[in-house]
Coordinates of C-alpha atoms in Angstrom, one line a residue:
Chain A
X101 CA 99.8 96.7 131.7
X102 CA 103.3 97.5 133.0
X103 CA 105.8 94.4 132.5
X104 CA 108.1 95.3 130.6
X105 CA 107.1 92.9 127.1
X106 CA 103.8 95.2 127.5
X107 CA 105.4 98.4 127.9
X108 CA 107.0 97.6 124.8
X109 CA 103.8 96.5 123.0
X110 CA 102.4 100.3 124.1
X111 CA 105.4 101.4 122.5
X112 CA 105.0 99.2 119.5
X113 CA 101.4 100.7 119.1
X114 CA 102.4 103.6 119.7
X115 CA 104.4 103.8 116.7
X116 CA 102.0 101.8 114.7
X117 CA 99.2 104.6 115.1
X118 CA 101.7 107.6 114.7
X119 CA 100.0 108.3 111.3
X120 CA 96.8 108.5 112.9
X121 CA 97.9 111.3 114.9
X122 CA 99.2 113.0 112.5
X123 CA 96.2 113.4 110.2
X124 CA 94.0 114.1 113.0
X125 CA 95.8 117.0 113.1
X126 CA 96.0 117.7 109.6
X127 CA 92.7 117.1 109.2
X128 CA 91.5 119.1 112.3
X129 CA 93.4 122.0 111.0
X130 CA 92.4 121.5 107.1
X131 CA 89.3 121.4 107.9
X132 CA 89.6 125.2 109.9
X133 CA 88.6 123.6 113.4
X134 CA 91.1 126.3 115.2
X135 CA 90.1 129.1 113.0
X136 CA 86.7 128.4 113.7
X137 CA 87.5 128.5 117.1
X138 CA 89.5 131.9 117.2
X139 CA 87.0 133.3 115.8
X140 CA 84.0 132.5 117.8
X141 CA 83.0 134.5 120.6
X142 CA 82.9 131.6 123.0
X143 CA 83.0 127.9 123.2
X144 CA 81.6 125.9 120.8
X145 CA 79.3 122.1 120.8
X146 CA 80.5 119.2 117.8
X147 CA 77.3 120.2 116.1
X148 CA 77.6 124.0 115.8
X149 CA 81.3 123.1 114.7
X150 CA 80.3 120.4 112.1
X151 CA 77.2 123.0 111.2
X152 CA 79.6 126.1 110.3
X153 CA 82.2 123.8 108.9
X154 CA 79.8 122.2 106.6
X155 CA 81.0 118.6 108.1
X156 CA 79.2 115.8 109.6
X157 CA 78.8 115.8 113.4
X158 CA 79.5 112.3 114.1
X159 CA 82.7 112.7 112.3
X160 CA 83.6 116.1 113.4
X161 CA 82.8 114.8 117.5
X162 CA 84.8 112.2 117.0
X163 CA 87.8 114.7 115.4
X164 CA 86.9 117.4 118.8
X165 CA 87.6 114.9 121.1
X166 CA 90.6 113.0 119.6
X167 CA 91.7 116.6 119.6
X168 CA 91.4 116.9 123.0
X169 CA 93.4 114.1 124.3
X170 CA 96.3 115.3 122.1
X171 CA 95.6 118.7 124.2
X172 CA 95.5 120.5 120.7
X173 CA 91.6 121.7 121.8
X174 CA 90.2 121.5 125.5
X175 CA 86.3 121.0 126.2
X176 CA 84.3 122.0 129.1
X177 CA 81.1 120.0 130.2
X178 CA 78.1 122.6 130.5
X179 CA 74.6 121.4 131.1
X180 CA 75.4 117.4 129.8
X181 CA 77.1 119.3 126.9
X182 CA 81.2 119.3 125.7
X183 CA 81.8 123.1 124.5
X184 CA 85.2 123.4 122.9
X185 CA 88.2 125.7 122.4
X186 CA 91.9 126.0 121.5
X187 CA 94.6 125.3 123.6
X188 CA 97.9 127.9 123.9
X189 CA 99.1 125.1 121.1
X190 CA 96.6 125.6 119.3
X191 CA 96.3 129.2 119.5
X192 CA 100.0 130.2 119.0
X193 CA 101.0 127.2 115.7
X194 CA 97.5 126.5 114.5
X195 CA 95.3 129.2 113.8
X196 CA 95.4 131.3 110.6
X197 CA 96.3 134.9 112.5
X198 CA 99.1 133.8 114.7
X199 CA 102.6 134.7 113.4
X200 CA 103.6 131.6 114.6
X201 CA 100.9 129.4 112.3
X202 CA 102.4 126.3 110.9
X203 CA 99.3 125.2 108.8
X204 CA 101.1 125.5 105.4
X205 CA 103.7 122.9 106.5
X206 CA 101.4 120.7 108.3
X207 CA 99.1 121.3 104.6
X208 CA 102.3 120.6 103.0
X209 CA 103.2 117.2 104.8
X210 CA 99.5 116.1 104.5
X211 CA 99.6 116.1 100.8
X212 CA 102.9 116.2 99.4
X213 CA 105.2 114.2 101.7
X214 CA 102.4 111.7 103.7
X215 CA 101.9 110.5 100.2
X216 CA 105.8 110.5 99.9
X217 CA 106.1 107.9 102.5
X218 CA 103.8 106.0 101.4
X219 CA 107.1 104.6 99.6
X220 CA 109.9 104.3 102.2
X221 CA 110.4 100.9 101.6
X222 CA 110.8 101.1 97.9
X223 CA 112.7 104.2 98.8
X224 CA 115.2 102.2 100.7
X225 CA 115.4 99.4 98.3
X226 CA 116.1 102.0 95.3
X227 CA 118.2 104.7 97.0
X228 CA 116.6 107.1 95.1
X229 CA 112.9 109.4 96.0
X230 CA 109.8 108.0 94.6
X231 CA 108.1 111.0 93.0
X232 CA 107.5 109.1 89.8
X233 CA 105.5 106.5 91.9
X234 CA 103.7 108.7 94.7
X235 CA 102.8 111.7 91.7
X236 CA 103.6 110.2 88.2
X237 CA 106.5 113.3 87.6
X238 CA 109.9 112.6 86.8
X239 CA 112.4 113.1 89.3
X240 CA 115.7 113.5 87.3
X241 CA 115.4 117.4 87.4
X242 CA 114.5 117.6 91.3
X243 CA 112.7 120.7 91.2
X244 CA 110.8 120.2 88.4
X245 CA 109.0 117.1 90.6
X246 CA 108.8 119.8 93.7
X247 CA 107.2 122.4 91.7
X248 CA 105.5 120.6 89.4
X249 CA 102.5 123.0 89.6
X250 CA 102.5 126.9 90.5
X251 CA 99.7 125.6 93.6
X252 CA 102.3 123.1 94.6
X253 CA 105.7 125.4 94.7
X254 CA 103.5 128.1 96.8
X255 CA 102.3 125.7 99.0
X256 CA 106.3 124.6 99.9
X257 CA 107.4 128.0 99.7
X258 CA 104.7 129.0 102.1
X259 CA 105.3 126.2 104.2
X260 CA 109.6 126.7 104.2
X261 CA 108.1 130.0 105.6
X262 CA 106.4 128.7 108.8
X263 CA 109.2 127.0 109.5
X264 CA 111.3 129.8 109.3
X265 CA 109.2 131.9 111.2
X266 CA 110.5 129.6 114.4
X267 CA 113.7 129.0 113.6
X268 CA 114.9 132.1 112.0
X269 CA 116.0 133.9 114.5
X270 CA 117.6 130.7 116.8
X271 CA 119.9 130.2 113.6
X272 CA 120.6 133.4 112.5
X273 CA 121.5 134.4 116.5
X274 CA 123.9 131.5 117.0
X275 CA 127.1 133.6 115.1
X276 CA 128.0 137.1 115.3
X277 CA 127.0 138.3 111.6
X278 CA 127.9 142.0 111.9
X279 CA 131.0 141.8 110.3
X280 CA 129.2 140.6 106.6
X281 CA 127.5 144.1 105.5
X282 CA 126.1 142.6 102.0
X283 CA 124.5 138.9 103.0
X284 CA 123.0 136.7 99.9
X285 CA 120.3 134.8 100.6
X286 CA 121.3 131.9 98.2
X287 CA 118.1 131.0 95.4
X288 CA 116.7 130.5 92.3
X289 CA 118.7 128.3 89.8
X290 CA 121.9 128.2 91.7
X291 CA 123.8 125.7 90.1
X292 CA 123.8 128.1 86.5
X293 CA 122.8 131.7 88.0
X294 CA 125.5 134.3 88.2
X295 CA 125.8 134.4 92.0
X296 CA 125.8 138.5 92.9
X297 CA 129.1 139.2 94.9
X298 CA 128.4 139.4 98.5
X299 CA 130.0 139.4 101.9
X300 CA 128.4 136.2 103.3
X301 CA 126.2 133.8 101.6
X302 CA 123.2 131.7 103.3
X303 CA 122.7 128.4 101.7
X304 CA 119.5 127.7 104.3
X305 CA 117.8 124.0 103.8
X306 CA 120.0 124.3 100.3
X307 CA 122.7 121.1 100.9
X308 CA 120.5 118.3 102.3
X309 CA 118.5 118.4 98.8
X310 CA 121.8 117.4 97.0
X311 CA 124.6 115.1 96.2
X312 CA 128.1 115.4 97.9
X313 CA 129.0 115.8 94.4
X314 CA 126.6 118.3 94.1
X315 CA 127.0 119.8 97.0
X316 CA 130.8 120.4 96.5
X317 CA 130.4 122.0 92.9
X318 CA 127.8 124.8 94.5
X319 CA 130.3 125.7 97.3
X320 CA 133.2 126.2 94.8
X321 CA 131.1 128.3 92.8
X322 CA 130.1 130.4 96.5
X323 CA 133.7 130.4 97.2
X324 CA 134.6 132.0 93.8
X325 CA 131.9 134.7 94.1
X326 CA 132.8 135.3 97.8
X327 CA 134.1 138.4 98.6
X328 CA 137.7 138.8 100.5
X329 CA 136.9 138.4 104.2
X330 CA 133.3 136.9 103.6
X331 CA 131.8 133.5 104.6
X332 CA 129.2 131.4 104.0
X333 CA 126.4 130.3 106.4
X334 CA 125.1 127.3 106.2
X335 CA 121.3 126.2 108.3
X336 CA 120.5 122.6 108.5
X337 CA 119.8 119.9 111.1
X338 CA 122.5 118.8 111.9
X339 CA 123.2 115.1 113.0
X340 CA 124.9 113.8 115.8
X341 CA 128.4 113.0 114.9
X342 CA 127.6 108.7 115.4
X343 CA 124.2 109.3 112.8
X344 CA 122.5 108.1 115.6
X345 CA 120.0 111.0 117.1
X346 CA 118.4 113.4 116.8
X347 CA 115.7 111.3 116.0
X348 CA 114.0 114.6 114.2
X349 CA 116.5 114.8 111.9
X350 CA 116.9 111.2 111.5
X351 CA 113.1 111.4 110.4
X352 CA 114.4 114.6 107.9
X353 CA 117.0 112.4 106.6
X354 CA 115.2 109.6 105.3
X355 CA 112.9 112.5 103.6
X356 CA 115.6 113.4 102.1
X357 CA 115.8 109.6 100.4
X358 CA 112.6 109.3 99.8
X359 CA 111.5 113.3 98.6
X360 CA 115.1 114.6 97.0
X361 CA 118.7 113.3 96.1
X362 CA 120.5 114.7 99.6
X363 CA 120.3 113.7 103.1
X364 CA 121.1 115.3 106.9
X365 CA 124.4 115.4 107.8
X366 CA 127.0 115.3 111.0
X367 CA 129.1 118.5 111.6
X368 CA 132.2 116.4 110.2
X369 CA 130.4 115.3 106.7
X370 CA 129.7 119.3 106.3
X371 CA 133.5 120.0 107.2
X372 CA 134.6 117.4 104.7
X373 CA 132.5 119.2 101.8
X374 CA 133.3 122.9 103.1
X375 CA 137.1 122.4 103.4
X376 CA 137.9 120.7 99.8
X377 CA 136.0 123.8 98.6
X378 CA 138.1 126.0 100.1
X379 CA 136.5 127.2 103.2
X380 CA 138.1 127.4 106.7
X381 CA 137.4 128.6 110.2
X382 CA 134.7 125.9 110.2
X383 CA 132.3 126.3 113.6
X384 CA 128.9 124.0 114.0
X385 CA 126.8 125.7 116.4
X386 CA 124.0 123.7 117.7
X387 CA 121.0 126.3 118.3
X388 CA 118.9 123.3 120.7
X389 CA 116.3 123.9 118.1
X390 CA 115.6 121.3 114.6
X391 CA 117.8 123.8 112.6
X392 CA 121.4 124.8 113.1
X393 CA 124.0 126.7 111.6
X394 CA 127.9 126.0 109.9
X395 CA 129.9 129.2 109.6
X396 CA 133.2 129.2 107.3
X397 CA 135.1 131.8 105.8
X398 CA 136.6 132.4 102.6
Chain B
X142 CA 114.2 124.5 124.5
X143 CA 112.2 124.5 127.5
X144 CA 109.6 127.7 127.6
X145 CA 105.5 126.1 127.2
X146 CA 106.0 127.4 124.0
X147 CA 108.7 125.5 122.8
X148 CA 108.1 122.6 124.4
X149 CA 104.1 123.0 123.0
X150 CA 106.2 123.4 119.6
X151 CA 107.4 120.4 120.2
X152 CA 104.5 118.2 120.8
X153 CA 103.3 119.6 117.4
X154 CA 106.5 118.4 115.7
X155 CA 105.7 114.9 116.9
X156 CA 102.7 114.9 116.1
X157 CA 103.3 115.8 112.2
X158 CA 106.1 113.3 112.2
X159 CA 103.8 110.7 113.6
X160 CA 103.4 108.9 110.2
X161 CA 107.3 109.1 109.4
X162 CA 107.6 106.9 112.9
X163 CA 104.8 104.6 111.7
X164 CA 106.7 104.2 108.2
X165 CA 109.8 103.7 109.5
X166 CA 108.4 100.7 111.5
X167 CA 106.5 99.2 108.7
X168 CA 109.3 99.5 106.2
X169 CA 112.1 98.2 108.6
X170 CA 109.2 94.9 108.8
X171 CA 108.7 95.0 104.8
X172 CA 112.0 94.4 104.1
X173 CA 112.8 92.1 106.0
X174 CA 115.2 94.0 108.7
X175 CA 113.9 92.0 111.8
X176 CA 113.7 88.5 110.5
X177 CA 117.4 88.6 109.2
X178 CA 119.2 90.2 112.3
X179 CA 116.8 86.9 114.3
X180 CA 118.6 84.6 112.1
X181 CA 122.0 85.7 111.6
X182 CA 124.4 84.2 114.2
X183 CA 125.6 87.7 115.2
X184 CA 125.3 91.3 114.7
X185 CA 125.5 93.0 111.4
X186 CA 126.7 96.1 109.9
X187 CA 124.4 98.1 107.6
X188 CA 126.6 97.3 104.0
X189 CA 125.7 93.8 104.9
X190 CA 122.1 93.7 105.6
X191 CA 121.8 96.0 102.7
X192 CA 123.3 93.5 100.4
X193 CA 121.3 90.3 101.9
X194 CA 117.9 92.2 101.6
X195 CA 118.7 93.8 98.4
X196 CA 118.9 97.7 99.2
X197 CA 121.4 100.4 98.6
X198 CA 123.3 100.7 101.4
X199 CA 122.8 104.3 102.2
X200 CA 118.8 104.0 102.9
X201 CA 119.4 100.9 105.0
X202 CA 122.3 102.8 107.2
X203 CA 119.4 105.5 107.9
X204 CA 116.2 102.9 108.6
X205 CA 119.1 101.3 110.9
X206 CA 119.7 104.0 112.8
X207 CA 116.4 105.2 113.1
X208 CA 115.1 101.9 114.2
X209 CA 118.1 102.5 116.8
X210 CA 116.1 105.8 118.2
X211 CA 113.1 104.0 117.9
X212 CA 114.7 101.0 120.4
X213 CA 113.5 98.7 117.6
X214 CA 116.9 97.8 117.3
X215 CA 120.5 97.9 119.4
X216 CA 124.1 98.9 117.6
X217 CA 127.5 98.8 119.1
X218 CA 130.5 100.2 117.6
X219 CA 132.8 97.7 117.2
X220 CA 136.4 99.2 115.4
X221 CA 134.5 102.4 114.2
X222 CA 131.7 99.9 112.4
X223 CA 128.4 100.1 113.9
X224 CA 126.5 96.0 114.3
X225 CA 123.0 96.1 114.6
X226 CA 120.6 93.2 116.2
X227 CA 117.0 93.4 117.8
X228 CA 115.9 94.6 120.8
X229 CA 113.2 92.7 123.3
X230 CA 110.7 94.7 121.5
X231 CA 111.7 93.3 117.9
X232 CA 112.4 90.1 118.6
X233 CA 109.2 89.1 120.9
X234 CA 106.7 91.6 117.8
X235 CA 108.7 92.0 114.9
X236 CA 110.3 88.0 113.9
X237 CA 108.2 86.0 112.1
X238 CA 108.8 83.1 114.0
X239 CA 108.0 84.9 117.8
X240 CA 104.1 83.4 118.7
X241 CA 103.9 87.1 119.4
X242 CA 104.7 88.7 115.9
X243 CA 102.5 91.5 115.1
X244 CA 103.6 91.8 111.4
X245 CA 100.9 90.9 109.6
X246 CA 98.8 93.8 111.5
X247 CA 101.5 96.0 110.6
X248 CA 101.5 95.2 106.9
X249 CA 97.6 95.5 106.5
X250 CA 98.3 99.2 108.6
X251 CA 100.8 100.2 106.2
X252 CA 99.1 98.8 102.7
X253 CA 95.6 99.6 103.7
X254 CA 94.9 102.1 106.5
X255 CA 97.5 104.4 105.9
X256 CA 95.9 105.1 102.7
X257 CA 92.6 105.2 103.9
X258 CA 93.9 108.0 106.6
X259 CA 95.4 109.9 103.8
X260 CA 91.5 111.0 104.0
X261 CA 90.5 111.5 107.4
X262 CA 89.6 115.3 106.2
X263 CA 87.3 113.9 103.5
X264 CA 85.8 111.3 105.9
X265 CA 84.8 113.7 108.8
X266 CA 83.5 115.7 105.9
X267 CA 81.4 113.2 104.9
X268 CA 80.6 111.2 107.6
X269 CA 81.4 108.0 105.4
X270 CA 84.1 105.8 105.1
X271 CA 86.5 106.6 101.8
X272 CA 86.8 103.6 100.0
X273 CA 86.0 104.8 96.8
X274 CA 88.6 107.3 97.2
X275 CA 91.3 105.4 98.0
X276 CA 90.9 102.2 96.3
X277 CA 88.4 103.0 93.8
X278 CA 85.7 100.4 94.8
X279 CA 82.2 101.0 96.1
X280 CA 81.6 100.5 99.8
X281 CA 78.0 100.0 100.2
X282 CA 78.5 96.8 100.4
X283 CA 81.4 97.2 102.9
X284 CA 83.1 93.8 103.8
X285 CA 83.1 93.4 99.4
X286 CA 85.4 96.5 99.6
X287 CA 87.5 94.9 102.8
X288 CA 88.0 91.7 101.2
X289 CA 88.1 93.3 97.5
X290 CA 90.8 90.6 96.7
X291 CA 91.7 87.3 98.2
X292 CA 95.2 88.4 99.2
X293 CA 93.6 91.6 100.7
X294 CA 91.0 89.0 102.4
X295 CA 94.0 87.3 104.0
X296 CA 96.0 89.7 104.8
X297 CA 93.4 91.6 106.9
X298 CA 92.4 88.0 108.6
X299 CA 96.3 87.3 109.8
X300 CA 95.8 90.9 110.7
X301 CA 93.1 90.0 113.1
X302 CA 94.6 87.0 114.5
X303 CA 98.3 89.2 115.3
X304 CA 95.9 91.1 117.6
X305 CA 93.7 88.0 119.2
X306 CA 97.4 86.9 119.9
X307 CA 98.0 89.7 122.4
X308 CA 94.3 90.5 123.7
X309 CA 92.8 87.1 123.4
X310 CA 93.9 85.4 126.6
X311 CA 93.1 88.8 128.8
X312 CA 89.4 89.6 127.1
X313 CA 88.9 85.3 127.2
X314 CA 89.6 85.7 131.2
X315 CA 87.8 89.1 131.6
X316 CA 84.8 86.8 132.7
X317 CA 84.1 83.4 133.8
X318 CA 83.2 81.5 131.0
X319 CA 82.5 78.0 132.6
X320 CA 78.8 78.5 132.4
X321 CA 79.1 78.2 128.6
X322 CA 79.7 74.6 127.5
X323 CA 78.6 75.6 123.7
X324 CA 80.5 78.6 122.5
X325 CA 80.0 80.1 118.6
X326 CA 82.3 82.7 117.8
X327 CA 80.2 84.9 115.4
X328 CA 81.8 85.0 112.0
X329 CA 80.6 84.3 108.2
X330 CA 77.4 86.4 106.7
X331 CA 76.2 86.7 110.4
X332 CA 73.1 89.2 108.8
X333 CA 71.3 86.5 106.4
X334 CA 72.9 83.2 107.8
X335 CA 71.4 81.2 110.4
X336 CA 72.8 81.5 113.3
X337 CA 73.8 77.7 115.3
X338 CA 72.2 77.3 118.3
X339 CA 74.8 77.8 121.6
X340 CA 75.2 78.6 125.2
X341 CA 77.6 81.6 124.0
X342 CA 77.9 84.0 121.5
X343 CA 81.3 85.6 121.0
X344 CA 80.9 89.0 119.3
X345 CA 85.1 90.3 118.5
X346 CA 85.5 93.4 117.1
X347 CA 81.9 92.9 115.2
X348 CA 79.7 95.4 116.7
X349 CA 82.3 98.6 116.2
X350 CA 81.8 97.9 112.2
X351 CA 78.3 98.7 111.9
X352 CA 75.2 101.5 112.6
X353 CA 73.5 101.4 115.4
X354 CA 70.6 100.1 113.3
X355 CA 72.3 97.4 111.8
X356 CA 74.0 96.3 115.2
X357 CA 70.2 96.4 116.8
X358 CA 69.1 93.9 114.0
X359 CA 72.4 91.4 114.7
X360 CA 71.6 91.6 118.4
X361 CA 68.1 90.7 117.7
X362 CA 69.2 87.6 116.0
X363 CA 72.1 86.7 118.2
X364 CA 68.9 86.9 120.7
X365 CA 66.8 84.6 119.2
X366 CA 69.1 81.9 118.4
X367 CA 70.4 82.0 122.1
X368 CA 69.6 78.7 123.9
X369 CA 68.2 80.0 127.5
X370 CA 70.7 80.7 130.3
X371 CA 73.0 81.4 127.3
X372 CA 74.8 84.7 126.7
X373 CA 76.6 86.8 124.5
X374 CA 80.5 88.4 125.0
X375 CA 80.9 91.7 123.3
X376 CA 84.6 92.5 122.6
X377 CA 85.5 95.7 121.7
X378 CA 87.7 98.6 122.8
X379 CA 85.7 100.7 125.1
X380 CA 85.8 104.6 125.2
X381 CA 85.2 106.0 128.3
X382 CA 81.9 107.6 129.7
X383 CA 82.5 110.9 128.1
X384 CA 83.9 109.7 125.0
X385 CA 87.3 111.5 125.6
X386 CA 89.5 108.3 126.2
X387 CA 91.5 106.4 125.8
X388 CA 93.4 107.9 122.7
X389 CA 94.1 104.5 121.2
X390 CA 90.2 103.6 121.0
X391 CA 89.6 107.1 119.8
X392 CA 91.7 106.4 116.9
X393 CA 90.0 103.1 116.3
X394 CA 86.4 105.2 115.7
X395 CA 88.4 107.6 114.3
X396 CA 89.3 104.3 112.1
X397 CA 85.6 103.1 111.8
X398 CA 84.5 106.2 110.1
X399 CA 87.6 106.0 107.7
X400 CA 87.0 102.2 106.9
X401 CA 83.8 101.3 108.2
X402 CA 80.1 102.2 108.9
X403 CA 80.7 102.0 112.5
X404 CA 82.4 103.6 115.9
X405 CA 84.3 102.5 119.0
X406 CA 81.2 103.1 121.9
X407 CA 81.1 103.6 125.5
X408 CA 79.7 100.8 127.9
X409 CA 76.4 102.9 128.4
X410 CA 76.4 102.8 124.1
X411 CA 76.9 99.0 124.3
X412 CA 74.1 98.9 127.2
X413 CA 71.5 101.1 125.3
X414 CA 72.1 98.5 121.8
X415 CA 71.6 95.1 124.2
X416 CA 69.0 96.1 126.7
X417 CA 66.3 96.2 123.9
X418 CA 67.7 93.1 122.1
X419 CA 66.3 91.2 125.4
X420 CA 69.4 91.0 126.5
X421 CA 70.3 91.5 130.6
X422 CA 72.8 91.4 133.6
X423 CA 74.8 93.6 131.1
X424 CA 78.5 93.7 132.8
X425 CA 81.5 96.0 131.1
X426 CA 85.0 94.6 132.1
X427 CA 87.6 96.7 131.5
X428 CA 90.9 94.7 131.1
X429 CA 93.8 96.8 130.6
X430 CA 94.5 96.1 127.7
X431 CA 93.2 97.4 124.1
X432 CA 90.1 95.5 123.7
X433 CA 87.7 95.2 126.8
X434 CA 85.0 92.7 127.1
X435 CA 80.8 93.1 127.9
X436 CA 78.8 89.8 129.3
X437 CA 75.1 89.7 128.6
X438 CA 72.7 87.3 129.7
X439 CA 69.3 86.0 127.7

């Protein structure tokens, strides 16, 4: 096939079967294939892997060899027989011991926001996220619907964490931070909470949840707390300045519809909400990574 | 980024976000996106397709410029107000009216096996497809859960026929089928029925649904109704020898286990299920394309 109506039907499919690929990797990894796999002292067949892992063979062949072709597992032939083990991919994001493991967030979008997405189009039509329809929870109090069971808010705090374990220290390297001794790490109820006085604050993954209006109100309560000569820092994905790439945080921005009441930004719409709150010396730094950072000063 | 490990980060990040691709292409189809732009006599802005398809604005403006990333649609700037219209891929897949359109498949994706993924884990567990689970309706007998409504019957038929309107004309001309003046494309209760008597038996997208067992029992009868010097045409996607390949059919057994009783096979899998039906001069053409064709001889 390679005119270019067919290229674009490869592309079309392509698209079609993304959520394929993505629950053969949730699947692969909630089912502890690449724990399994660490752990064993060389390669392993389908059936010893379906035997330990208390799964069906045909099932879990099928699983090992999708898995390969996504490069997520390789297998040797011995003897007529396909042995497998982890790729570096594998070994460095998917198995339980790495610092780098990303299986709560990949655990996370398998059963919280696959279901999510189910929506889109309702989410589109309505404006608003469709917790109520994909869980049966209200959604006027936001994180009531995100944490509406202690299992549920540990599973997105553990999964916040993966993610930050790759893109910490990208965001946190992009501005020179030595000159804010006391930094607050903004959390908890911060729309009520007494903020504690402190040289810089971090509102990390904090705006895109919200409203402009919302927004607005929580930086004019930072900027009162805010120390002379302090600053806040603020880590999202940032848009490009048309809304038009990257596609990630395109992707992250129509979760935002269809999960919270916020969305991605461009530098510009995070100038236009820092400024009116009183913040200045505005610089975006793009980090090349999905997160980014927005320092301002008092 | 650019170290293995960043750009193996990457590949993971697609992955995850598969299904958000997949979502974005079946909502932009549900509501309508491709079918207005085709009929409007030129290109629109996002405030206005919202308004004609009924959305809030903000969602649209996002699907819009996803579906831009995407190339499922093109925008121009045009005084500092981005107009959106189709692309060759959209309007030859995605209009209604194209001889080509692939909606329908896309729909039953979106309303039926995106669901059905939402427990690969469970299915490779088991070894069974999930119907109970995600519909709530026994699966025993399986084509009562497929067509477990008339709409659902329907929709999964116009599903089929999207496809035949890609593959048919390269699987049809995969051999030469001028031997064949009486041609009976197996549908209907094709276990208990009587078969009619013909030259050729089409089997499309039949076998992949069912055992081994079951598909040895078909054969048998597809056998004894065959009118000498007749044959049978197996259409299927093909794996490869070692099962590893091509992704695409992977997914489809993948599929099988999730929806079905059966599995996507290799041609020496085809060859061991007609050889002791009777059947001979066993031929595997691959074509290309998705679906590959297998001839047979009485």
């Amino acid at each position: 096939m390679s005119s270019p109506e067919e290229q674009a039907y490869c592309l079309l499919t392509e698209y079609a079967h993304g959520f394929m690929v993505s629950q053969v990797l949730f699947a692969a990894c909630e089912l502890g294939v690449f724990d399994l796999l660490a752990e064993a002292p060389e390669p392993l067949g389908a059936v010893a892997v379906a035997a330990r892992l208390g799964t069906s063979s045909h099932g879990m062949e099928l699983l090992l060899d999708t898995c390969v072709s996504l490069k997520l597992l390789q297998a040797e032939t011995r003897r007529g027989k396909a042995l497998y083990q982890n790729t570096e991919l594998s070994s460095t994001y998917l198995v339980r011991a790495s610092p780098k493991y990303q299986g709560n967030m990949l655990r996370y979008l398998a059963r919280t926001t696959y279901l999510c997405w189910g929506h889109l189009a309702q989410a589109v039509r309505d404006g608003r996220n469709q917790y109520p329809e994909a869980f049966g929870v209200p959604s006027d109090e936001l994180f009531t619907a995100i944490y509406r069971s202690e299992g549920e808010r540990l599973q997105f705090m553990r999964a916040l964490e993966d993610v930050w374990s790759i893109s910490g220290r990208h965001v946190l390297a992009a501005f020179d931070l030595s000159p804010f001794p006391l930094i607050c790490d903004v959390g908890g109820d911060f729309f009520k909470d007494p903020l504690p006085e402190a040289d810089l604050y971090i509102l990390a993954r904090v705006l895109h949840d919200w409203t402009d209006t919302r927004c607005s109100h929580l930086l004019a309560r930072v900027h009162r707390a805010c120390k002379p000569g302090g600053g806040i820092l603020v880590i999202e994905s940032l848009l490009d300045a048309d809304g038009r790439g990257p596609l990630t945080t395109q992707l992250y921005s129509l979760n935002m519809v269809v999960q919270t009441e916020g969305r991605e930004r461009t530098p510009a719409q995070y100038h236009a909400l820092l400024a009116p709150a009183g913040f200045q010396d505005i610089q975006c730094r793009r980090t090349g990574g999905i997160y980014d950072a927005i320092l301002a000063r008092r």
